[in-house]
Short mmCIF file of C-alpha atoms and ligand atoms in Angstrom, two decimals:
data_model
loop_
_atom_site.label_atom_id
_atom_site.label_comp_id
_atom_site.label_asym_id
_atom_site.label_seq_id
_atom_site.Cartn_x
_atom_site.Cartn_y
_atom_site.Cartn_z
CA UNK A 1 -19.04 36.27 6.99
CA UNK A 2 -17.06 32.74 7.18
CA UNK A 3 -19.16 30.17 5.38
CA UNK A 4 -18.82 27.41 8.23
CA UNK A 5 -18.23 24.99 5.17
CA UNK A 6 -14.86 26.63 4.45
CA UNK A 7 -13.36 26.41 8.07
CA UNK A 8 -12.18 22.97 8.83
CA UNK A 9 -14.59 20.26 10.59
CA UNK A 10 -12.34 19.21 13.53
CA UNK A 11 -9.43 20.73 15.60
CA UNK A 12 -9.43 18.49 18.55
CA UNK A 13 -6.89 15.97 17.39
CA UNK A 14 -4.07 18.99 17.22
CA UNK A 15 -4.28 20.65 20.67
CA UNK A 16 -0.32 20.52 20.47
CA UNK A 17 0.22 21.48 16.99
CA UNK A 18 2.23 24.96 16.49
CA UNK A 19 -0.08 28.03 16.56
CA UNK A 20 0.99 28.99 12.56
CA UNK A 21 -1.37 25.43 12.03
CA UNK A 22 -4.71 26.39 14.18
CA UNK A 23 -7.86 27.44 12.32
CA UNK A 24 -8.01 30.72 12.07
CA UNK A 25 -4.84 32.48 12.38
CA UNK A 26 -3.74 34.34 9.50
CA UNK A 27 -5.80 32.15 7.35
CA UNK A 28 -3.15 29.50 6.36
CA UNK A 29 -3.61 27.58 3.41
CA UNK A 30 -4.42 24.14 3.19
CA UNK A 31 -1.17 23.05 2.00
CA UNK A 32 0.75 25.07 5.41
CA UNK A 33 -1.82 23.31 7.47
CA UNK A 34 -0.37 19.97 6.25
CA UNK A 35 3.18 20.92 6.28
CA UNK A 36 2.87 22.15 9.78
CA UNK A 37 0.47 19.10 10.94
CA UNK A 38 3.55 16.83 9.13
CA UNK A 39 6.56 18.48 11.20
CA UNK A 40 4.34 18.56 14.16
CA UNK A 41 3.73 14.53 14.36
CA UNK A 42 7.60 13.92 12.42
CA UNK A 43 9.05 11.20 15.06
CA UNK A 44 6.68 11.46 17.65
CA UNK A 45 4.38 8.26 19.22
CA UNK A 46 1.82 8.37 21.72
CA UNK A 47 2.95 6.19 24.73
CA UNK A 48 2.12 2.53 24.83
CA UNK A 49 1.81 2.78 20.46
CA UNK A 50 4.11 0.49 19.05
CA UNK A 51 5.63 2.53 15.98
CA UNK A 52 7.80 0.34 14.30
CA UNK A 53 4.74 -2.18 14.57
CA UNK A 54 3.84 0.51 11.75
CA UNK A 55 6.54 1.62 10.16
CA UNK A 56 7.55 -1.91 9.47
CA UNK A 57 4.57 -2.39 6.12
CA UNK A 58 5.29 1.24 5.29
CA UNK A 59 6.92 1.82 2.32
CA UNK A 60 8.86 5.11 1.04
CA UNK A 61 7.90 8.11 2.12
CA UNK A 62 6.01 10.10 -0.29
CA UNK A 63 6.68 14.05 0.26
CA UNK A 64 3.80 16.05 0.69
CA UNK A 65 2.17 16.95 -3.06
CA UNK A 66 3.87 14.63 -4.92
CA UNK A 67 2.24 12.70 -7.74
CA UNK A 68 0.54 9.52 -6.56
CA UNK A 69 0.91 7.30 -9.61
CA UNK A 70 2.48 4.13 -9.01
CA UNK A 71 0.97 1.17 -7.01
CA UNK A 72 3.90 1.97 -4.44
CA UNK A 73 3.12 5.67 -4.06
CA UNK A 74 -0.35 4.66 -3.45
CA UNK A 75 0.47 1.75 -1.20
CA UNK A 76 2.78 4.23 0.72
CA UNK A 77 0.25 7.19 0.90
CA UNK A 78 -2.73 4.89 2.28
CA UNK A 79 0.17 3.67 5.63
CA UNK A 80 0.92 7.03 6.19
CA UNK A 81 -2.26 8.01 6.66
CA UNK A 82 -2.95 5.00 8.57
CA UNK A 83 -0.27 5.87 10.86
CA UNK A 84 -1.42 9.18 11.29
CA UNK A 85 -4.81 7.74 12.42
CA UNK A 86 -3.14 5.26 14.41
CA UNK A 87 -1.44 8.25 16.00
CA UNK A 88 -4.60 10.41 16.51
CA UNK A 89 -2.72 13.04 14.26
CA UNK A 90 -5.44 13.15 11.40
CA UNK A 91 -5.34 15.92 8.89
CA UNK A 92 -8.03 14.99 6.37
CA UNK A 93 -10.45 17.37 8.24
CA UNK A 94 -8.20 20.25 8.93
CA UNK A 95 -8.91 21.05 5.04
CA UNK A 96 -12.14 23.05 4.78
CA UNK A 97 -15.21 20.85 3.13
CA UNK A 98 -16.43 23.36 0.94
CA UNK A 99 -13.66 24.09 -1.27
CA UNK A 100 -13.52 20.45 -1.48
CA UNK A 101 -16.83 19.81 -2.24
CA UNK A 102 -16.90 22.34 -5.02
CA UNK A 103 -13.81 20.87 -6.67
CA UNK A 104 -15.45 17.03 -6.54
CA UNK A 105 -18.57 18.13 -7.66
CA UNK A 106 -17.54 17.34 -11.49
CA UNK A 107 -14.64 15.04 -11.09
CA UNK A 108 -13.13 12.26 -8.72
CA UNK A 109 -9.25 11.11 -9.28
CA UNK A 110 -8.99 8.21 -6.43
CA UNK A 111 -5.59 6.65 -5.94
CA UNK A 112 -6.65 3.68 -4.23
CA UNK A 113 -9.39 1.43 -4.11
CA UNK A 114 -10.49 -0.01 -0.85
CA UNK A 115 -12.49 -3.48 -0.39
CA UNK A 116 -13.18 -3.75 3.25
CA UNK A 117 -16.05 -5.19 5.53
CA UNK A 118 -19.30 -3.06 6.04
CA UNK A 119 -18.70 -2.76 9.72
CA UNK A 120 -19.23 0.10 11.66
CA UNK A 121 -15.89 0.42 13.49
CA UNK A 122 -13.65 -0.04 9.97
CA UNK A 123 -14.42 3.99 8.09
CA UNK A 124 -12.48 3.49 5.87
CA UNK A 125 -11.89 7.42 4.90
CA UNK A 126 -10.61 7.85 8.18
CA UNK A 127 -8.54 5.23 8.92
CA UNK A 128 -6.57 5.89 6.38
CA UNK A 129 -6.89 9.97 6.62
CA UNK A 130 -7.93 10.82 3.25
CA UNK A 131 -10.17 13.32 2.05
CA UNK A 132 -12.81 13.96 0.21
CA UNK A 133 -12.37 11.84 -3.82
CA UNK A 134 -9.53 10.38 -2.86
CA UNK A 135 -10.14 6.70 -1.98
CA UNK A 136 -12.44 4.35 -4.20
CA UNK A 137 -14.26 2.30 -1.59
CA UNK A 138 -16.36 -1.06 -1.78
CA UNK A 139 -17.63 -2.72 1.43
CA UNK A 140 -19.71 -5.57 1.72
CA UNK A 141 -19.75 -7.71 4.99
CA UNK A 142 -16.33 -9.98 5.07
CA UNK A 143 -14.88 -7.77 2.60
CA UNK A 144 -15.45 -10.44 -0.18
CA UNK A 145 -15.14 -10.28 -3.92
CA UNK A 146 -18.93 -10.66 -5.37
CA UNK A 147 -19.38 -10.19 -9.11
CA UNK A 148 -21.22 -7.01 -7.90
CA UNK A 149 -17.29 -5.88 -5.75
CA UNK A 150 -15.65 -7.05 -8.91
CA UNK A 151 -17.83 -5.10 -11.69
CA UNK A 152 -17.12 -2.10 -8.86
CA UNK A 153 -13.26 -2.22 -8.74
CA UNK A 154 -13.22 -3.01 -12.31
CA UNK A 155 -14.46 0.53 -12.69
CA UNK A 156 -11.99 2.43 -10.12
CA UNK A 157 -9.37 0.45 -11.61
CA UNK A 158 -10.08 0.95 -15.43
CA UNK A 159 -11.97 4.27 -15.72
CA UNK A 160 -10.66 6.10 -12.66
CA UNK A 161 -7.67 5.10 -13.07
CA UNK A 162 -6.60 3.46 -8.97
CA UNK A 163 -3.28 2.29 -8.90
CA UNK A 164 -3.99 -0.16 -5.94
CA UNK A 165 -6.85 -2.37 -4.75
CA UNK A 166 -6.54 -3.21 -0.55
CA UNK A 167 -8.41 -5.68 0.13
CA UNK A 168 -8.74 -5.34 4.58
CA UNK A 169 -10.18 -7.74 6.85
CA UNK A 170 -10.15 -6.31 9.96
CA UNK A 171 -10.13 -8.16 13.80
CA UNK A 172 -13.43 -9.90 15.59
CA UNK A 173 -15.28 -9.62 11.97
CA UNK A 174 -18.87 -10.65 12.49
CA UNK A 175 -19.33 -11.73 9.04
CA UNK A 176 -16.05 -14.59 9.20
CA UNK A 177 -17.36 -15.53 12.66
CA UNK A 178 -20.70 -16.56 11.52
CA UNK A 179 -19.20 -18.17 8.37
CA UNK A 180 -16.73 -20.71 10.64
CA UNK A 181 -20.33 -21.12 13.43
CA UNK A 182 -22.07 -21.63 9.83
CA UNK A 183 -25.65 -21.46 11.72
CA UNK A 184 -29.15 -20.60 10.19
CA UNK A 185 -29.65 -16.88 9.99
CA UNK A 186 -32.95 -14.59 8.72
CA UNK A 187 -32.97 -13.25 5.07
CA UNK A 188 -29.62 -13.39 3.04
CA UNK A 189 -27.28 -13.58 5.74
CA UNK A 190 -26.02 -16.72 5.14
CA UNK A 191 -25.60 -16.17 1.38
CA UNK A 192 -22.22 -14.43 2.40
CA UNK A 193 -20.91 -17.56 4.04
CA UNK A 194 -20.01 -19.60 0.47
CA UNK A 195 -17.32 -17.03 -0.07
CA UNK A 196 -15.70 -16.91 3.10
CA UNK A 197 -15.88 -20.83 3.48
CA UNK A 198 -12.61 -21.11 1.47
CA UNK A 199 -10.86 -19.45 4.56
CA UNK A 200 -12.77 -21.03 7.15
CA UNK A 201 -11.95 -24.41 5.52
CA UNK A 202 -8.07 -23.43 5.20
CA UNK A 203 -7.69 -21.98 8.22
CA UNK A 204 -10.68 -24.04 10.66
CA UNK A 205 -11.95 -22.33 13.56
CA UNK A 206 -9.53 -19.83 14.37
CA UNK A 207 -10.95 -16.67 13.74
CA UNK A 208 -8.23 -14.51 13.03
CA UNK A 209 -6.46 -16.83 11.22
CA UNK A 210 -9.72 -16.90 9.04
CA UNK A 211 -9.72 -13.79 8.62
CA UNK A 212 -6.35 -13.13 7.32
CA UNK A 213 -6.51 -16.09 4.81
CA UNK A 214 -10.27 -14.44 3.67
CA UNK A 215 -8.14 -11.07 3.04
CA UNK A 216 -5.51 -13.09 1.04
CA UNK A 217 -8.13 -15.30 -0.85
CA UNK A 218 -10.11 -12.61 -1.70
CA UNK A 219 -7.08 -10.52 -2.91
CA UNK A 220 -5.81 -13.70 -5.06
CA UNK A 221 -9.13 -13.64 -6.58
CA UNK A 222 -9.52 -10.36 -7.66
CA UNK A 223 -6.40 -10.61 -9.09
CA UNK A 224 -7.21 -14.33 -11.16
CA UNK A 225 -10.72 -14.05 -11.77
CA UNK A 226 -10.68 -10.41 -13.69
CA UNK A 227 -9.43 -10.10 -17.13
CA UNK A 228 -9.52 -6.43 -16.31
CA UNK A 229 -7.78 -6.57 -12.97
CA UNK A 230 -5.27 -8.80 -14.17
CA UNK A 231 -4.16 -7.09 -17.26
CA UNK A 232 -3.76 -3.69 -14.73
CA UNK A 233 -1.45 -6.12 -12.50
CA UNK A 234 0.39 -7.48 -15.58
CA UNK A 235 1.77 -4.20 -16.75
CA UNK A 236 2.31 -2.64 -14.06
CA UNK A 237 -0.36 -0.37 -13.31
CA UNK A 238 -1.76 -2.36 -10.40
CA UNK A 239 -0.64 -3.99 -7.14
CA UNK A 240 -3.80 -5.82 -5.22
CA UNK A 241 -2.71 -6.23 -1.54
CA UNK A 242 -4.49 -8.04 1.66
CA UNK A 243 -4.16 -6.19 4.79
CA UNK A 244 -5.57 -6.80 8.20
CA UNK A 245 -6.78 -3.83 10.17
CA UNK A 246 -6.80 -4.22 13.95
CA UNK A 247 -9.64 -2.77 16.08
CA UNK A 248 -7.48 -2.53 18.87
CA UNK A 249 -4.99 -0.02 17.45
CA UNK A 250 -6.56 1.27 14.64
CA UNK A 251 -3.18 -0.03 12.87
CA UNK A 252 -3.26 -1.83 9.16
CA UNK A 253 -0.71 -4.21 8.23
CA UNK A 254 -0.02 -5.73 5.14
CA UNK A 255 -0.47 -9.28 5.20
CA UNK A 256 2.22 -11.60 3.26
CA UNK A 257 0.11 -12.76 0.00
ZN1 ZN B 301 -16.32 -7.67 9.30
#
């Protein structure tokens, strides 16, 4: 009998994807699923999605398989994938879970790192269709760089090896809003506001400006206030990049450092 954790999670997303590509015919492997679920979605956009609005921060496209080991690959990989959310044409879980689990159980080889906010509408897995292992993720509400987020990357960056840090704010982010309002809160809450003040004070109250110049300031200080970050970025091993990931159409965008 099937073991339910070696058939894929989800098949909803595909309904128009060739038959050669469904679950369970002729048991295709998990490389023809993508191959197929790629040639399916080549050139195609769901009406009223802007796709040059995405194709415009992608950057070369990197063939299925291929080695993800420059910041660029990386950078590339993580758009696609965005744009194949963006597009509803996610693959991630079309590969089974349990082969997947048994090959993470004693490894993980991440190509990215991800610093985003702790919200509940930004998964980061998903939005950027990856699998199982294959991002390195920190959130914290307002996606900011804490010792605690730096100590973190440090480690995806120097022992796992990431090739690119994203830092992502993302649209209506309840953290930056009650930074710029600046009002009492209970608990800790308000300890987050001294390191999005930088933006609110660049940028005043206009909260997505605020929240693009958080993504950029926290970038820039990842990049300056690491010996370890910055000695990745100086030869070559490391791009850090704000992006700004809107609720609306589940797009990212790079933002201009
Ligand atoms: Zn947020």
């Amino acid at each position: 009998m099937l073991d339910p954790l070696d058939t894929p999670c989800i098949s909803s997303f595909h309904a128009d994807v060739p038959d050669a590509a469904q679950p369970g015919n002729r048991s295709p492997t998990r490389r023809q699923f993508l191959q197929a679920l790629a040639a399916a979605s080549a050139g195609t956009a769901l009406p009223g999605l802007a796709w040059a609005d995405i194709a415009n921060n992608t950057a070369d496209r990197v063939p299925d398989g291929a080695p993800i080991d420059t910041p660029e690959a990386a950078l590339a990989t993580l758009l696609q994938g965005n744009r194949r959310f963006a597009l509803g044409r996610m693959t991630s879980c079309q590969v089974p879970i349990g082969p997947l689990l048994r090959e993470t159980v004693e490894k993980q080889e991440p190509f990215a790192a991800v610093l985003s906010c702790a919200d509940s509408r930004v998964p980061v897995e998903m939005v950027f269709d990856q699998e199982l292992g294959r991002l390195f993720v920190a959130r914290v509400a307002g996606n900011i760089a804490t010792p605690e987020i730096i100590a973190s990357l440090e480690y995806g960056v120097a022992v796992l090896g990431t090739k690119l840090v994203l830092v992502m704010g993302h649209g209506h982010c309840g953290a930056v809003k009650a930074a710029i309002a600046a009002k009492p809160a209970p608990g800790q809450i308000s300890s987050l506001y001294e390191f999005i003040q930088p933006a609110v004070q660049q940028a005043g109250h206009d909260l997505d400006a605020a929240i693009h110049d958080n993504a950029r300031i926290q970038a820039d200080l990842l990049a300056t206030s690491s010996p370890v970050l910055s000695k990745a970025i100086s030869e070559g091993t490391l791009r850090i990049v704000p992006a700004y990931y809107d609720l609306a159409t589940g797009v990212v965008n790079v933002l201009k450092a």
